[in-house]
mmCIF file of C-alpha atoms in Angstrom:
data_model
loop_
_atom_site.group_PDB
_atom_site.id
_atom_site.type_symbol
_atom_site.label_atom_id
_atom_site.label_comp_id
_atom_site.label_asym_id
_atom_site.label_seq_id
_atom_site.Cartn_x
_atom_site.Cartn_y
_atom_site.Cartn_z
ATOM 1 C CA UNK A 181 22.319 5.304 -6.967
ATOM 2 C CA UNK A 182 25.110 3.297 -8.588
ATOM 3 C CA UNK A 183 24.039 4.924 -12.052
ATOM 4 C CA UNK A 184 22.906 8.606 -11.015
ATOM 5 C CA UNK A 185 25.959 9.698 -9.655
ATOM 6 C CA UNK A 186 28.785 8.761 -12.180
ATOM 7 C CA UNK A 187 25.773 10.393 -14.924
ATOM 8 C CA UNK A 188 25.498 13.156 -13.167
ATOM 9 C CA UNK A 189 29.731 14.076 -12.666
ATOM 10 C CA UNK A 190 29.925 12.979 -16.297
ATOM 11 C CA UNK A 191 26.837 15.769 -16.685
ATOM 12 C CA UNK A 192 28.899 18.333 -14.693
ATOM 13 C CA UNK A 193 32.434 17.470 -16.377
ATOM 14 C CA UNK A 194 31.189 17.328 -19.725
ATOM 15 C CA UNK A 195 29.513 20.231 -19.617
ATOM 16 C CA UNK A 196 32.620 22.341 -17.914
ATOM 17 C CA UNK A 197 34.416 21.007 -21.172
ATOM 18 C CA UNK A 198 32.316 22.458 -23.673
ATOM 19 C CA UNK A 199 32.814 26.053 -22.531
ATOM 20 C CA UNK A 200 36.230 25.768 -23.499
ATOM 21 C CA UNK A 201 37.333 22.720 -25.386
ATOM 22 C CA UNK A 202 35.486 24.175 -28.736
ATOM 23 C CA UNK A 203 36.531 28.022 -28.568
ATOM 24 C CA UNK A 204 39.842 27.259 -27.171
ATOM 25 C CA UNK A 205 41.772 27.715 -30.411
ATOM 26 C CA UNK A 206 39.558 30.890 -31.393
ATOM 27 C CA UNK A 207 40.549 32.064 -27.770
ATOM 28 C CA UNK A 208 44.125 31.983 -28.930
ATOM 29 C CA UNK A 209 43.601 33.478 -32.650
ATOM 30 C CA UNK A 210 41.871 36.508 -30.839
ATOM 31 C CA UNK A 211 45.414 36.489 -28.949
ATOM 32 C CA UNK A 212 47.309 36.965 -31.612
ATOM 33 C CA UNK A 213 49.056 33.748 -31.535
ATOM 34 C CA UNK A 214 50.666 32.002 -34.538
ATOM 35 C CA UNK A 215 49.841 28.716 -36.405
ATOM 36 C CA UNK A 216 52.762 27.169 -35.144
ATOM 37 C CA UNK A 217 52.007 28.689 -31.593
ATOM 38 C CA UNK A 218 48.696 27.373 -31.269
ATOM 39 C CA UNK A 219 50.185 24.237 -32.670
ATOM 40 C CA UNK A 220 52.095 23.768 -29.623
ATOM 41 C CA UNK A 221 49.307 24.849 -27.317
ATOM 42 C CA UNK A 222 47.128 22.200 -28.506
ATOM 43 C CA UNK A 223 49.652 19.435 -29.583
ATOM 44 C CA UNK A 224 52.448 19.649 -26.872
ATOM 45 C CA UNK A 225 50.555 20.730 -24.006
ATOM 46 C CA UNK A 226 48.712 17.149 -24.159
ATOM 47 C CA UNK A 227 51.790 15.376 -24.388
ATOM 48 C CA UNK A 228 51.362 15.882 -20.559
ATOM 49 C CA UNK A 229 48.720 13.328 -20.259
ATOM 50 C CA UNK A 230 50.381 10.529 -22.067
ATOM 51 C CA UNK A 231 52.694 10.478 -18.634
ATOM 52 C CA UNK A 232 50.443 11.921 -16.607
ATOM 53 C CA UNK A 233 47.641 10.531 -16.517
ATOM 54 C CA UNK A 234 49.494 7.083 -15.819
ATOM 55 C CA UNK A 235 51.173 8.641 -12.867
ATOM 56 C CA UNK A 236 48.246 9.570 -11.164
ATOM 57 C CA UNK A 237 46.402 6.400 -12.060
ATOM 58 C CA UNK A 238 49.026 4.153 -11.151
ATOM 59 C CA UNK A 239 49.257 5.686 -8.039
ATOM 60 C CA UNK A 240 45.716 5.893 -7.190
ATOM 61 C CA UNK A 241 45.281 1.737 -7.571
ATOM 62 C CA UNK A 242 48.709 1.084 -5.583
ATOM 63 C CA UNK A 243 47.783 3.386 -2.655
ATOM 64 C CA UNK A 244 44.364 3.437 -3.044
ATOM 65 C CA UNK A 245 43.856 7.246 -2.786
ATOM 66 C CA UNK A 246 41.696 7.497 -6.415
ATOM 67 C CA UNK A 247 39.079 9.628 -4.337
ATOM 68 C CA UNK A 248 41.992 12.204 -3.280
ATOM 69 C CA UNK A 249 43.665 12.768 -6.522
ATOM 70 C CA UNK A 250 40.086 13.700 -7.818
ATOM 71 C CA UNK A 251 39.539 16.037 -5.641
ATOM 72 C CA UNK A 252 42.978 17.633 -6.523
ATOM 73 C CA UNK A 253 42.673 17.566 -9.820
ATOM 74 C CA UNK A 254 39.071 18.812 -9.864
ATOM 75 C CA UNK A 255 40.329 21.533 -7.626
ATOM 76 C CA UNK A 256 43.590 22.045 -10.033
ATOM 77 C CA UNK A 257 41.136 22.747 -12.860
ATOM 78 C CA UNK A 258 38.858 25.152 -11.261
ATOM 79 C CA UNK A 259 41.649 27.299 -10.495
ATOM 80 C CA UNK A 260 43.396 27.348 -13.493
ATOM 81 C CA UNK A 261 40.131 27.934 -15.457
ATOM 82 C CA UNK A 262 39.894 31.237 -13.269
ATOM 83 C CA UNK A 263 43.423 32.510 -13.836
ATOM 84 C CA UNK A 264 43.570 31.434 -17.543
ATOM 85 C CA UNK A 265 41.630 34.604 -19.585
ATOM 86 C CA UNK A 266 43.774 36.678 -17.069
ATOM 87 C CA UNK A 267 47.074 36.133 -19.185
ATOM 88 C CA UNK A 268 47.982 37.182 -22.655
ATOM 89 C CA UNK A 269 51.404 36.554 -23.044
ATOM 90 C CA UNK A 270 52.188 33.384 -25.315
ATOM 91 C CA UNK A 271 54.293 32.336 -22.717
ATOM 92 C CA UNK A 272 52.281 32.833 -19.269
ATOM 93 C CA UNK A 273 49.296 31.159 -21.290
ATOM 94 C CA UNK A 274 51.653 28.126 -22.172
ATOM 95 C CA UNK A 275 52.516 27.475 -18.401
ATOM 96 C CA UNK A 276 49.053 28.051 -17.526
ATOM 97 C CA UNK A 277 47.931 25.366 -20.247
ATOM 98 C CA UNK A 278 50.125 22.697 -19.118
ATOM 99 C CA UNK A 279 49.381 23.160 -15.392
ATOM 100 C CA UNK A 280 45.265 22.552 -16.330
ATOM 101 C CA UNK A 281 46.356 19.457 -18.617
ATOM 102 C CA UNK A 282 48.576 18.470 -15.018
ATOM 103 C CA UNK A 283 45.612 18.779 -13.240
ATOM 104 C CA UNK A 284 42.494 17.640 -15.167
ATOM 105 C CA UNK A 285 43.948 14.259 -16.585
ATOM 106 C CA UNK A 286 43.595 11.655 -14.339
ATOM 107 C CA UNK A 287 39.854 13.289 -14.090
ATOM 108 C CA UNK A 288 38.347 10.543 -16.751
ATOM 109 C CA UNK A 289 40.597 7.932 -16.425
ATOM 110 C CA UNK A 290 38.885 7.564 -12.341
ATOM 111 C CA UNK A 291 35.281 8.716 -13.673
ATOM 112 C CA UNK A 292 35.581 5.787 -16.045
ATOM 113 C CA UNK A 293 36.717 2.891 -13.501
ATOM 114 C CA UNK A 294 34.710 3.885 -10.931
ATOM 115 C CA UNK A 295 31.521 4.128 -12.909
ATOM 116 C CA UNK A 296 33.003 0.378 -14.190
ATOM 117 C CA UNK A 297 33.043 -0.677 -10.541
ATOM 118 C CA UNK A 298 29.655 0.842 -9.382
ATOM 119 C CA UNK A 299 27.878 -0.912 -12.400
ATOM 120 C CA UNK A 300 29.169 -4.304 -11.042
ATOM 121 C CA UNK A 301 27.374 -7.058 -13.416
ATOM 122 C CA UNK A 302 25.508 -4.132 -15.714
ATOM 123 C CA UNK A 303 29.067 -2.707 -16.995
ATOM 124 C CA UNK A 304 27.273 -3.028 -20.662
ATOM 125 C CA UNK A 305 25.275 -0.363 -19.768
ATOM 126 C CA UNK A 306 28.357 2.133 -19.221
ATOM 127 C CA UNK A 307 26.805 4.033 -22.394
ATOM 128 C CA UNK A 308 23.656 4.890 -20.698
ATOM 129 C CA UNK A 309 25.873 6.203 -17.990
ATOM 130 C CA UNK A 310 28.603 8.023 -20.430
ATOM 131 C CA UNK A 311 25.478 10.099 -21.497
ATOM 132 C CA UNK A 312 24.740 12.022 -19.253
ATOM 133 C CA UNK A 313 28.534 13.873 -20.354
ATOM 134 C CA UNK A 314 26.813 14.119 -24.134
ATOM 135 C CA UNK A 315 23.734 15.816 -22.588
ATOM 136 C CA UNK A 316 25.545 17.921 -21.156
ATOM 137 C CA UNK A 317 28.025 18.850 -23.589
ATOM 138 C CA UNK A 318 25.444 19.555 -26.405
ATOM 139 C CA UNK A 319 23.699 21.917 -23.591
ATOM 140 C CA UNK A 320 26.379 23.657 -22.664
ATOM 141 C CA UNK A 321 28.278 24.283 -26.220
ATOM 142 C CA UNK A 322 25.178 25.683 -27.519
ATOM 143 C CA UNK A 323 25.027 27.518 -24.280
ATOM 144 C CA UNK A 324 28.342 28.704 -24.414
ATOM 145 C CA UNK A 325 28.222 29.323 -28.148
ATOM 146 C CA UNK A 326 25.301 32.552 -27.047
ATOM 147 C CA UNK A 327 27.396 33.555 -24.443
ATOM 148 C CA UNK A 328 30.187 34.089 -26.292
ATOM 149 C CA UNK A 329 28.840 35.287 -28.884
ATOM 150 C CA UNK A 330 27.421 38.021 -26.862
ATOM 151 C CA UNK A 331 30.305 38.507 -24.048
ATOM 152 C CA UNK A 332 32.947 37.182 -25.584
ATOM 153 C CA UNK A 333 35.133 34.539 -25.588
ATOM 154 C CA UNK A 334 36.853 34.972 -21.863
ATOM 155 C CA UNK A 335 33.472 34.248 -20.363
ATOM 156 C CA UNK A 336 33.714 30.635 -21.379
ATOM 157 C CA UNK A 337 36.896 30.011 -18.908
ATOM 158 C CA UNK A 338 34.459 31.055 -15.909
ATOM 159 C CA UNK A 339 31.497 28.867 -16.887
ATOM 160 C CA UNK A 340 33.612 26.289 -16.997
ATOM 161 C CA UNK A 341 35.028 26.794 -13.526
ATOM 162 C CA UNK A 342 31.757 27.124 -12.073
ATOM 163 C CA UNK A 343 30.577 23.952 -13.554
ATOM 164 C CA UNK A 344 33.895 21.863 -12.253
ATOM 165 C CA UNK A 345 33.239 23.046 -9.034
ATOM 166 C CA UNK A 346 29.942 21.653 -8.924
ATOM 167 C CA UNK A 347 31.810 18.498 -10.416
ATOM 168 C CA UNK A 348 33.976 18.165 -7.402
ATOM 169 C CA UNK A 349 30.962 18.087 -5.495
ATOM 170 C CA UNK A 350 29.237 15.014 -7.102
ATOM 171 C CA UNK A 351 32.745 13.012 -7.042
ATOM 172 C CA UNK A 352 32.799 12.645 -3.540
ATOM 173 C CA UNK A 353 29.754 10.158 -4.448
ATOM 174 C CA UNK A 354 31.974 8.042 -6.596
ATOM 175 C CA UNK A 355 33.036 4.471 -5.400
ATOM 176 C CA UNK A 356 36.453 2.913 -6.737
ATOM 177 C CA UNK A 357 37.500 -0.257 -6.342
ATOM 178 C CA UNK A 358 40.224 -1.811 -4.245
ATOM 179 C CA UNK A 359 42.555 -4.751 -5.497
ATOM 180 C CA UNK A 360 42.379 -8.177 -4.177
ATOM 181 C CA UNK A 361 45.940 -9.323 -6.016
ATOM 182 C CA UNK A 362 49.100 -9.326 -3.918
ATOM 183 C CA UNK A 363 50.717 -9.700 -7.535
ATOM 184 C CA UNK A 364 53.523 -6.424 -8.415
ATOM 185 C CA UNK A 365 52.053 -3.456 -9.702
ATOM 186 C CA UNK A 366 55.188 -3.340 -11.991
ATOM 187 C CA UNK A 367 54.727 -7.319 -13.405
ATOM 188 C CA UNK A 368 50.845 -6.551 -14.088
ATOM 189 C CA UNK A 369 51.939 -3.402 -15.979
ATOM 190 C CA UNK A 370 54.329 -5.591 -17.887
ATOM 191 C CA UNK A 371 52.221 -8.433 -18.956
ATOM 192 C CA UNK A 372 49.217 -5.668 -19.860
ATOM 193 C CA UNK A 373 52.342 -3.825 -22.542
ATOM 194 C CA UNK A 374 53.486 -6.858 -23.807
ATOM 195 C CA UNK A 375 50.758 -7.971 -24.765
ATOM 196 C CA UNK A 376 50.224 -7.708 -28.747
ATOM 197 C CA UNK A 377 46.248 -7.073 -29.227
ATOM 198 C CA UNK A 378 46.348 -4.753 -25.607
ATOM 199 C CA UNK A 379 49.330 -2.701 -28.299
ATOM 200 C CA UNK A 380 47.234 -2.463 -31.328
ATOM 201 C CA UNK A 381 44.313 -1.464 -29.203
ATOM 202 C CA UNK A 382 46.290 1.577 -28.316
ATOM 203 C CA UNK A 383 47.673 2.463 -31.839
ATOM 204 C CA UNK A 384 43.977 2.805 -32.723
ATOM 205 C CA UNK A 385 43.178 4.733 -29.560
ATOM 206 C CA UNK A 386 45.963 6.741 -30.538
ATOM 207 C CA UNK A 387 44.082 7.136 -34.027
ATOM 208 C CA UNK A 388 40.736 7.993 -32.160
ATOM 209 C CA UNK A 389 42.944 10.617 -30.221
ATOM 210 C CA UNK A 390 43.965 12.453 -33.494
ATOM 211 C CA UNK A 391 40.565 12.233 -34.805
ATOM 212 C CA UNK A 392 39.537 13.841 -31.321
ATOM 213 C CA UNK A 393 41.785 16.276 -31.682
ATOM 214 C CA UNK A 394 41.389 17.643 -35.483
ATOM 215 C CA UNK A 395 37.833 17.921 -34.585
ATOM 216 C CA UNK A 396 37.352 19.393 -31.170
ATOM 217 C CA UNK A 397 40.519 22.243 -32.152
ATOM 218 C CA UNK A 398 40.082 22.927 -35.345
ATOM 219 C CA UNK A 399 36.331 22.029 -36.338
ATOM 220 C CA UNK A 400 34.934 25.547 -35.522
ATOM 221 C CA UNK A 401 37.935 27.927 -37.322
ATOM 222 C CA UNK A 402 37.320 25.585 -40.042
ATOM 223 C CA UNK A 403 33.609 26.354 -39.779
ATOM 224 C CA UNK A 404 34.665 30.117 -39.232
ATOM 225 C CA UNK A 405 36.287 29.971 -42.910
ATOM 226 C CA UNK A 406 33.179 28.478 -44.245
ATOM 227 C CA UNK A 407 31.700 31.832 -43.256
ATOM 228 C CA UNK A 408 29.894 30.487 -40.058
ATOM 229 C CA UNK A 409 28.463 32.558 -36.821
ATOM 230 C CA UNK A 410 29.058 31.541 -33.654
ATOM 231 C CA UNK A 411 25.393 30.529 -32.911
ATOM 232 C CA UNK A 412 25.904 28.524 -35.842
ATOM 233 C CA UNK A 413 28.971 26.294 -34.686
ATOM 234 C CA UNK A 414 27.216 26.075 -31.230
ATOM 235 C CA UNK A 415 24.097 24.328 -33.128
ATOM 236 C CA UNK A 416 26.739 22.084 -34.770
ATOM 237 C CA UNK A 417 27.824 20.799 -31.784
ATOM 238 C CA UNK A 418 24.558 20.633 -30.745
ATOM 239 C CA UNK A 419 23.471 18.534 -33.727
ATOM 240 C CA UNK A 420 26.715 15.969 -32.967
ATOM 241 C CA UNK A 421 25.426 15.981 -29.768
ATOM 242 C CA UNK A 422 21.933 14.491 -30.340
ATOM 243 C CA UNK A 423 23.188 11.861 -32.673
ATOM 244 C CA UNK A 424 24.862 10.090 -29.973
ATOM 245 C CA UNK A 425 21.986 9.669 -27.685
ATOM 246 C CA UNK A 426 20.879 7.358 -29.588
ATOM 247 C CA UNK A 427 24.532 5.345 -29.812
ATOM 248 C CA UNK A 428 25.123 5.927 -26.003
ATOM 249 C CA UNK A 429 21.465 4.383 -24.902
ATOM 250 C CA UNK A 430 21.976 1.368 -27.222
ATOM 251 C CA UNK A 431 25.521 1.287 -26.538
ATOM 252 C CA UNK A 432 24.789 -2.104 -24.588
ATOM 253 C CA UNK A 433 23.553 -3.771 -27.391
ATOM 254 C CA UNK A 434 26.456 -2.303 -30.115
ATOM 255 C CA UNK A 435 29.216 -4.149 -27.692
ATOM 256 C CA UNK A 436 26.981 -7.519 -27.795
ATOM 257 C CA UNK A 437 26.441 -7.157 -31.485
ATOM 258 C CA UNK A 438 30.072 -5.839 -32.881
ATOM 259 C CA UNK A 439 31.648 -6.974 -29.411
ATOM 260 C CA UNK A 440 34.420 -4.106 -27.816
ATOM 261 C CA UNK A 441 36.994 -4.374 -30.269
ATOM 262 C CA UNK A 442 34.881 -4.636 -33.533
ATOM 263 C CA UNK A 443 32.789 -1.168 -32.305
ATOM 264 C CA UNK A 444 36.164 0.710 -32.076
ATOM 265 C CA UNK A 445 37.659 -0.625 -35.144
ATOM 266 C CA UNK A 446 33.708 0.784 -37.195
ATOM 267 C CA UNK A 447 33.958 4.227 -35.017
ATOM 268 C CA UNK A 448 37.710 4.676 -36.328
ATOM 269 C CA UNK A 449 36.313 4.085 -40.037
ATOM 270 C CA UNK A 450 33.717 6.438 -39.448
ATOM 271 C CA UNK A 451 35.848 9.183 -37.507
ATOM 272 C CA UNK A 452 37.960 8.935 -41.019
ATOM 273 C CA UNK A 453 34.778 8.917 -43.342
ATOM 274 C CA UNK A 454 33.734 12.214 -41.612
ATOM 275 C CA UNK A 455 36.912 14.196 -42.013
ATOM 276 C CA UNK A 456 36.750 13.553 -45.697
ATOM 277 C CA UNK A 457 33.515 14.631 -46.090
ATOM 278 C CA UNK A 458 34.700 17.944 -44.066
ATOM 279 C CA UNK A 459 37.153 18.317 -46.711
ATOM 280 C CA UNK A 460 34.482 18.299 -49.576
ATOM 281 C CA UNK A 461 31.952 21.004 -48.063
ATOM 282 C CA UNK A 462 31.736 24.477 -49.079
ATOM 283 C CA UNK A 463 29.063 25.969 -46.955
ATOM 284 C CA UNK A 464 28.452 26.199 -42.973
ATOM 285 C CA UNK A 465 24.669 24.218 -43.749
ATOM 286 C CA UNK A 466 26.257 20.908 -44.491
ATOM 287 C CA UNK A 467 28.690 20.347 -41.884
ATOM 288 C CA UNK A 468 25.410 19.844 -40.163
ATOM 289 C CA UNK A 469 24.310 17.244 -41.575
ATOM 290 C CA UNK A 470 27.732 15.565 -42.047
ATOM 291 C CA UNK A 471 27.527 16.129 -37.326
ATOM 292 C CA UNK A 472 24.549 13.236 -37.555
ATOM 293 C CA UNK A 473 27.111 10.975 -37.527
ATOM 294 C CA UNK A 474 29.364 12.464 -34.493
ATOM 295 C CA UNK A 475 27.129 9.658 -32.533
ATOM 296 C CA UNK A 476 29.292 6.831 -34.823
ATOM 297 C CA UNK A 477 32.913 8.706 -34.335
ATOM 298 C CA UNK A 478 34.599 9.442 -31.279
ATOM 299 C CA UNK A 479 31.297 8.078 -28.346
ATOM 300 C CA UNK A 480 31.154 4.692 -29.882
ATOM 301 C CA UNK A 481 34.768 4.816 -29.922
ATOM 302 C CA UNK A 482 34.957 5.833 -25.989
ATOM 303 C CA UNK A 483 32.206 3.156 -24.761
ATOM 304 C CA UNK A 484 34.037 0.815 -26.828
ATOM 305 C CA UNK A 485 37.626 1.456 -25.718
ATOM 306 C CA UNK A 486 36.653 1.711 -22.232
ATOM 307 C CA UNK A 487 34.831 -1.616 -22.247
ATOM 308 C CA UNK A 488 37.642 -3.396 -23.767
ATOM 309 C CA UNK A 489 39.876 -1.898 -21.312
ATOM 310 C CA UNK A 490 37.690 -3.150 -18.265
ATOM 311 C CA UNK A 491 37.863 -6.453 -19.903
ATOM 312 C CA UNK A 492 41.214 -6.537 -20.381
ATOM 313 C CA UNK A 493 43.003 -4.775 -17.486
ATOM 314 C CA UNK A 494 45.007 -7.568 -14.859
ATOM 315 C CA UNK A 495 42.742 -7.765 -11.716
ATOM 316 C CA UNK A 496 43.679 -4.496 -9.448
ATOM 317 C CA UNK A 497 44.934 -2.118 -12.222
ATOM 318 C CA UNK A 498 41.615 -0.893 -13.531
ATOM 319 C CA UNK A 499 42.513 2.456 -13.224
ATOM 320 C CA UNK A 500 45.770 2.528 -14.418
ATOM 321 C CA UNK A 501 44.566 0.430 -17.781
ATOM 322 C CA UNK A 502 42.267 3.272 -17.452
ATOM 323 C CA UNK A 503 44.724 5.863 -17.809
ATOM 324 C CA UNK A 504 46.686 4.231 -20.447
ATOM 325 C CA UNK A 505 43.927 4.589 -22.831
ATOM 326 C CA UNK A 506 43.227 8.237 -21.893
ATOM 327 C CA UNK A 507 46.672 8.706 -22.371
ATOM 328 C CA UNK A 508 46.857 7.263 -25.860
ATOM 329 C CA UNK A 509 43.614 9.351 -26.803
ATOM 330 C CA UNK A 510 43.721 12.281 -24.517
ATOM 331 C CA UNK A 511 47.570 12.436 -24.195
ATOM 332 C CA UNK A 512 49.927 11.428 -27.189
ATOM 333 C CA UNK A 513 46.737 11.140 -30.051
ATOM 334 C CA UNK A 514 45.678 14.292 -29.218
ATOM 335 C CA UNK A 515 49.324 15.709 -29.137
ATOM 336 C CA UNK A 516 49.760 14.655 -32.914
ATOM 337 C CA UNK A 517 46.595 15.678 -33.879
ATOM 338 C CA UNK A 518 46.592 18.954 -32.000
ATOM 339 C CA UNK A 519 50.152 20.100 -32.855
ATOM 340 C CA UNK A 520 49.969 18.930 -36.453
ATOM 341 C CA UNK A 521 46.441 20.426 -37.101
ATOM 342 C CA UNK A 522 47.768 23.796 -35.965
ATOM 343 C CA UNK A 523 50.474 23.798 -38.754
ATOM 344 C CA UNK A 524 48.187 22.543 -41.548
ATOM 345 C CA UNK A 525 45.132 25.046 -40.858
ATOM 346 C CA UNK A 526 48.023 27.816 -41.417
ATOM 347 C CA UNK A 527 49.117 26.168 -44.499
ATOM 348 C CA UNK A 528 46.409 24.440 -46.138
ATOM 349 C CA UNK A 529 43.164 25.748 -44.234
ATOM 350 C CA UNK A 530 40.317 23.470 -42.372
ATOM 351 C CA UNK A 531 39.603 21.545 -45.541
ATOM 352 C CA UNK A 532 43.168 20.495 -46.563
ATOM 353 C CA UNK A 533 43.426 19.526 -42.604
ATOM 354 C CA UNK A 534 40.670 17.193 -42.070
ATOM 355 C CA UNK A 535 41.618 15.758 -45.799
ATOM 356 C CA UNK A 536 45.013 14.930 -44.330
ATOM 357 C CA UNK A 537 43.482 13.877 -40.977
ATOM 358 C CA UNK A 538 40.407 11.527 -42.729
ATOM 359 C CA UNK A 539 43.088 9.730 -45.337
ATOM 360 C CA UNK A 540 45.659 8.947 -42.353
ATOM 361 C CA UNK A 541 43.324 7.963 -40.020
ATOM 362 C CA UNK A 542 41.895 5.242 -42.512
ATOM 363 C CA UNK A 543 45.600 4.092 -43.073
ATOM 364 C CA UNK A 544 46.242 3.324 -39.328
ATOM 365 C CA UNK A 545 42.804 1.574 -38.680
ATOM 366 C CA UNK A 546 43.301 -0.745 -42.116
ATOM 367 C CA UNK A 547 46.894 -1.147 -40.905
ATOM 368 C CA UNK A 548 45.826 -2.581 -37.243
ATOM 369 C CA UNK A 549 43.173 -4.644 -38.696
ATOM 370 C CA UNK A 550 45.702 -6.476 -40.651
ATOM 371 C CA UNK A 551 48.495 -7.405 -38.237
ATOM 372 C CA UNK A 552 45.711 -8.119 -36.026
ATOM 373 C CA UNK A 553 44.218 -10.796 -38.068
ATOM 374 C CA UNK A 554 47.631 -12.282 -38.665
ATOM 375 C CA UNK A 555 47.764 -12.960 -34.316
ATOM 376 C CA UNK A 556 47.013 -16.726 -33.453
ATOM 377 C CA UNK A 557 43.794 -16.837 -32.128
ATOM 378 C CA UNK A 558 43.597 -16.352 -28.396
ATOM 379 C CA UNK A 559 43.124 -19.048 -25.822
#
């Protein structure tokens, strides 16, 4: 059982995201909202989980209450979910954002350590696990994507809340584990920041983050100016979603072969490669094809970063190291990404934006690998 039950939360939770995470900024155009509005809706609002999530994380390891602060945030995003197509106002929808982001992002952050802790010696095989989210997702955007299409686009905030509550039902399966260091929470923090390859690691989560960002926001307006239906930019997700079975299931054997580091450092390269190939398409057909290598880009990325941070995080802080690279992805990368995206789709459009997005994101992953290399080797 150490393997069904973290597959199937990441099943539920996974598939709760994908009723909203890819019409969310199409929600918010049908609002009437502005460029730089939705900019802030998807690039500030996130900010939230760079503190956030470290705060709840933190304070799940030193009091040993991660099952708890599940619960409540599960709980915290059904409820939101509910109220959310209920407003309309730019600002009622803006408090409403933040309080879900409040709520939902310690959510992965646990998931991840105690799936890391109930895998014991087969933590390799956290891909296999991670999965079940990508089934799930690709069901459930495709899903959502006929739904929508038919009912419209408020719909989506209600499947999602039904599917977190069924969430918060598996997580009372989920084990953590408890630390056996009387060391300071505050010295283990410090020796984790300081040091120098732990830092670079999360300037190129941060990178992943943006990545994340430009495409789950803006990949399906820019698909809407390529002249694509909604059934359409379902499938697309649908498409991303089967390439990464394949990268999930060997996941195990990418980490042996490229090791942690080396798999994040390829998916970063990739993430870029695919935004510039975004930037060259002209009709809805090829963004398909371009989605076979979603698999490559922001999964391999995730099993990779969490894996390093297992290996990595001081003995008792799993879930905070946890939450500090959610935060960097989920919290300040996505921030960037989401808040800057929103200003270049008004200006530029979807291809200008993911030609911005590719070039920079290249630039930050050459950058890290070269101070990197310059580090004396480790002992």
């Amino acid at each position: 059982m150490k393997k069904i039950w973290p597959f199937t939360f990441y099943f539920l939770l996974y598939s709760a995201i994908a009723f909203i995470a890819p019409f969310i900024v199409l929600y918010y155009q049908e609002l009437g909202f502005t460029g730089t509005q939705i900019g802030l809706l998807t690039g500030i609002v996130p900010l939230i989980t760079l503190f956030n999530a470290p705060l709840w994380t933190g304070f799940a390891d030193a009091t040993h209450r991660h099952r708890l602060l599940m619960s409540l945030g599960i709980l915290g995003g059904v409820i939101t979910t509910v109220v959310f197509p209920f407003l309309n106002a730019f600002a009622p929808v803006f408090i409403i954002a933040v309080l879900l982001y409040i709520f939902v992002a310690p959510i992965t952050p646990l998931a991840d350590s105690a799936t890391m802790f109930m895998l014991a010696d087969e933590k390799e095989m956290y891909g296999r696990v991670r999965l079940g989210g990508t089934v799930g997702f690709g069901i459930s955007a495709f899903a959502a994507g006929l739904f929508v299409q038919y009912y419209g686009l408020r719909f989506a905030f209600w499947g999602c809340a039904a599917l977190f509550f069924l969430g918060l039902i598996v997580s009372q399966k989920l084990v953590y584990g408890q630390s056996e260091t009387d060391s300071p929470t505050i010295g283990r923090a410090r020796a984790l920041l300081t040091n120098p390859r732990w830092v670079l690691f999360l300037v190129a989560a941060f990178a992943g983050g943006m990545g994340m960002a430009a495409y789950n926001n803006y990949l399906f307006p820019y698909m809407m100016e390529l002249g694509a239906s909604e059934t359409t930019m379902g499938l697309a997700l649908t498409v991303g979603m089967f390439s990464e079975i394949p990268i999930l299931f060997f996941g195990n054997r990418l980490i042996k072969f490229f090791k942690s580091y080396g798999l994040l450092m390829l998916a970063m390269g990739i993430t870029g490669l695919r935004m510039l190939l975004f930037a060259t398409i002209e009709t809805p057909v090829l963004v398909l094809f371009v989605q076979l290598l979603n698999g490559l880009t922001f999964p391999a990325m995730w099993v990779a970063g969490v894996t390093y941070t297992d290996e990595n995080a001081p003995a008792g802080m799993s879930a905070t190291a946890q939450g500090l690279f959610g935060a960097m992805v989920m919290g300040f990368g996505a921030a960037v990404g989401g808040f800057v995206g929103g200003l270049l789709l008004e200006s530029i459009g979807g291809r200008g934006l993911y030609l911005v997005f590719g070039l920079t994101v290249i630039v930050i992953v050459v950058t890290v690998a070269l101070i990197r290399g310059r580090l004396p080797a480790e002992n």
